Amino acid sequence: MAIKPGRLGVGIIGAGKVGAVLGAALRAAGHAVVGVSAVSQESLDRAELLLPGVPVLEIPDIVERSELVLLAVPDDALPDLVAGLAKTGAWQAGQLVAHTSGRYGVSVLAPVKAAGGIALALHPAMTFTGMSLDLTRLVDCTFGITADPAMLPIAQALVVEMGAEPVVIAEADRVLYHAALAHSANHLVTIVAQAAQILGDIGVEAPNQVLGPLLRAALENALASGESALTGPVARGDTGTVQAHSQALREHALDTGSADIVDAYLALSAATAARAARRGKLSAEAYLGIQAALFEDDASATEPLGTDPDSLES
């Protein structure tokens, strides 16, 4: 593929679900993907599907050939990879090096900057399947970007070229940023799986059909209205229902060994009650009633999450 004026030769290190998709998006924007690293058969197949014709190369060869190196590797592998390549003198002055980790900003790329390279953090706030349908999802996706102030326009331009929206995240806030995303998306999957298990355990043949409309509506309402969208027995202070839920889930845990479900229900219900009380949706009396209903078998948990009931009346 001929490179358009101002376009880059891009190397992809890591043909996982993220790397292969972003490589394809950059290629669609007119950049030339000059090489990709892939080890497992799954990664090789993904590279062939999303980056046809791109040579599979060793990592040092990719770095040597690339004007933009995209590091799409697991968070825990990133520091050692960057440092290891620095020890071999692989990084080049003027070279763009971007990673896709949510946890890290650009400090992890200090060896790149020491060699005269340009460090960028480009994290897509999206879950990936590693298939071509992810390319259409990028249009509605936001990237958390971090870079030195003078380099932010480069990071922003790359994200916009992939069809997404950049949002600047301060270096010091990267871990909290990533925690927020993991807390929402990853734990949502766990909650849905737990709910589906309960429905399956009581004989519902298609739990997803039951949960689908409810969860889609709840998510849309929460995104549109925030905590004003909160409904349900905890928010209403319906202690009898909460107590019944707690007891039923404890019995379910004994029957199935799925103690994680009741633990999650109790913790999230307590958090919901505390947040509802702080917003004035629950009185202090109702809040304490909910806590009693949740933790009637655990006298030490009458004030979870460090919440002082007296402060709920302010």
Coordinates of N, CA and C in Angstrom, one line a residue, residues 14-25 41-52 124 126-138:
G14 N 1.9 -7.1 19.1 CA 0.8 -7.8 19.8 C -0.4 -7.8 18.9
A15 N -0.7 -9.0 18.3 CA -1.9 -9.1 17.4 C -3.0 -9.7 18.2
G16 N -3.2 -9.2 19.4 CA -4.4 -9.5 20.2 C -5.6 -8.9 19.7
K17 N -6.7 -8.9 20.4 CA -7.9 -8.4 20.0 C -7.8 -6.9 19.7
V18 N -7.1 -6.2 20.6 CA -7.0 -4.7 20.5 C -6.0 -4.3 19.4
G19 N -4.8 -4.9 19.4 CA -3.8 -4.5 18.5 C -4.2 -4.7 17.0
A20 N -4.8 -5.9 16.7 CA -5.1 -6.2 15.3 C -6.2 -5.2 14.9
V21 N -7.2 -4.9 15.7 CA -8.3 -4.0 15.3 C -7.7 -2.6 15.1
L22 N -6.9 -2.1 16.1 CA -6.4 -0.7 15.9 C -5.5 -0.6 14.7
G23 N -4.7 -1.7 14.5 CA -3.9 -1.7 13.3 C -4.7 -1.6 12.0
A24 N -5.8 -2.3 12.0 CA -6.7 -2.3 10.8 C -7.4 -0.9 10.7
A25 N -7.7 -0.2 11.8 CA -8.2 1.1 11.8 C -7.2 2.1 11.3
Q41 N -1.5 -19.3 17.5 CA -2.2 -19.5 16.3 C -3.4 -18.6 16.2
E42 N -4.0 -18.3 17.3 CA -5.1 -17.4 17.4 C -4.7 -16.0 16.9
S43 N -3.6 -15.5 17.4 CA -3.1 -14.2 16.9 C -2.7 -14.2 15.5
L44 N -2.1 -15.3 15.0 CA -1.7 -15.4 13.6 C -3.0 -15.3 12.7
D45 N -4.0 -16.1 13.1 CA -5.3 -16.0 12.4 C -5.9 -14.7 12.4
R46 N -5.9 -14.0 13.5 CA -6.4 -12.7 13.7 C -5.7 -11.7 12.8
A47 N -4.4 -11.8 12.8 CA -3.6 -10.9 11.9 C -3.9 -11.1 10.4
E48 N -4.1 -12.4 10.1 CA -4.4 -12.7 8.7 C -5.8 -12.1 8.3
L49 N -6.7 -12.2 9.2 CA -8.1 -11.7 9.0 C -8.1 -10.2 8.9
L50 N -7.5 -9.5 9.8 CA -7.7 -8.1 9.9 C -6.6 -7.3 9.3
L51 N -5.4 -7.9 9.1 CA -4.3 -7.2 8.5 C -3.7 -8.1 7.4
P52 N -4.5 -8.4 6.4 CA -4.1 -9.3 5.3 C -2.9 -8.7 4.5
P124 N -8.3 2.6 24.3 CA -9.7 2.6 23.9 C -10.6 2.1 25.0
M126 N -13.3 0.5 25.4 CA -14.2 -0.4 24.7 C -13.7 -1.9 24.9
T127 N -14.7 -2.8 25.0 CA -14.3 -4.2 24.9 C -14.2 -4.6 23.5
F128 N -13.3 -5.5 23.2 CA -13.0 -6.0 21.8 C -13.3 -7.4 21.7
T129 N -13.8 -7.8 20.5 CA -14.0 -9.2 20.1 C -12.8 -9.7 19.2
G130 N -12.0 -8.7 18.7 CA -11.0 -9.1 17.8 C -11.5 -9.4 16.4
M131 N -12.7 -9.0 16.0 CA -13.3 -9.2 14.7 C -13.6 -7.9 14.0
S132 N -13.9 -7.9 12.8 CA -14.1 -6.7 12.0 C -15.2 -5.8 12.5
L133 N -16.2 -6.4 13.2 CA -17.3 -5.6 13.7 C -16.8 -4.6 14.7
D134 N -15.6 -4.8 15.3 CA -15.0 -3.8 16.3 C -14.7 -2.5 15.6
L135 N -14.4 -2.6 14.3 CA -14.1 -1.3 13.5 C -15.2 -0.4 13.5
T136 N -16.4 -0.9 13.4 CA -17.6 0.0 13.4 C -17.9 0.5 14.8
R137 N -17.6 -0.3 15.8 CA -17.8 0.2 17.2 C -16.8 1.3 17.6
L138 N -15.7 1.4 16.9 CA -14.8 2.5 17.2 C -15.4 3.9 17.0

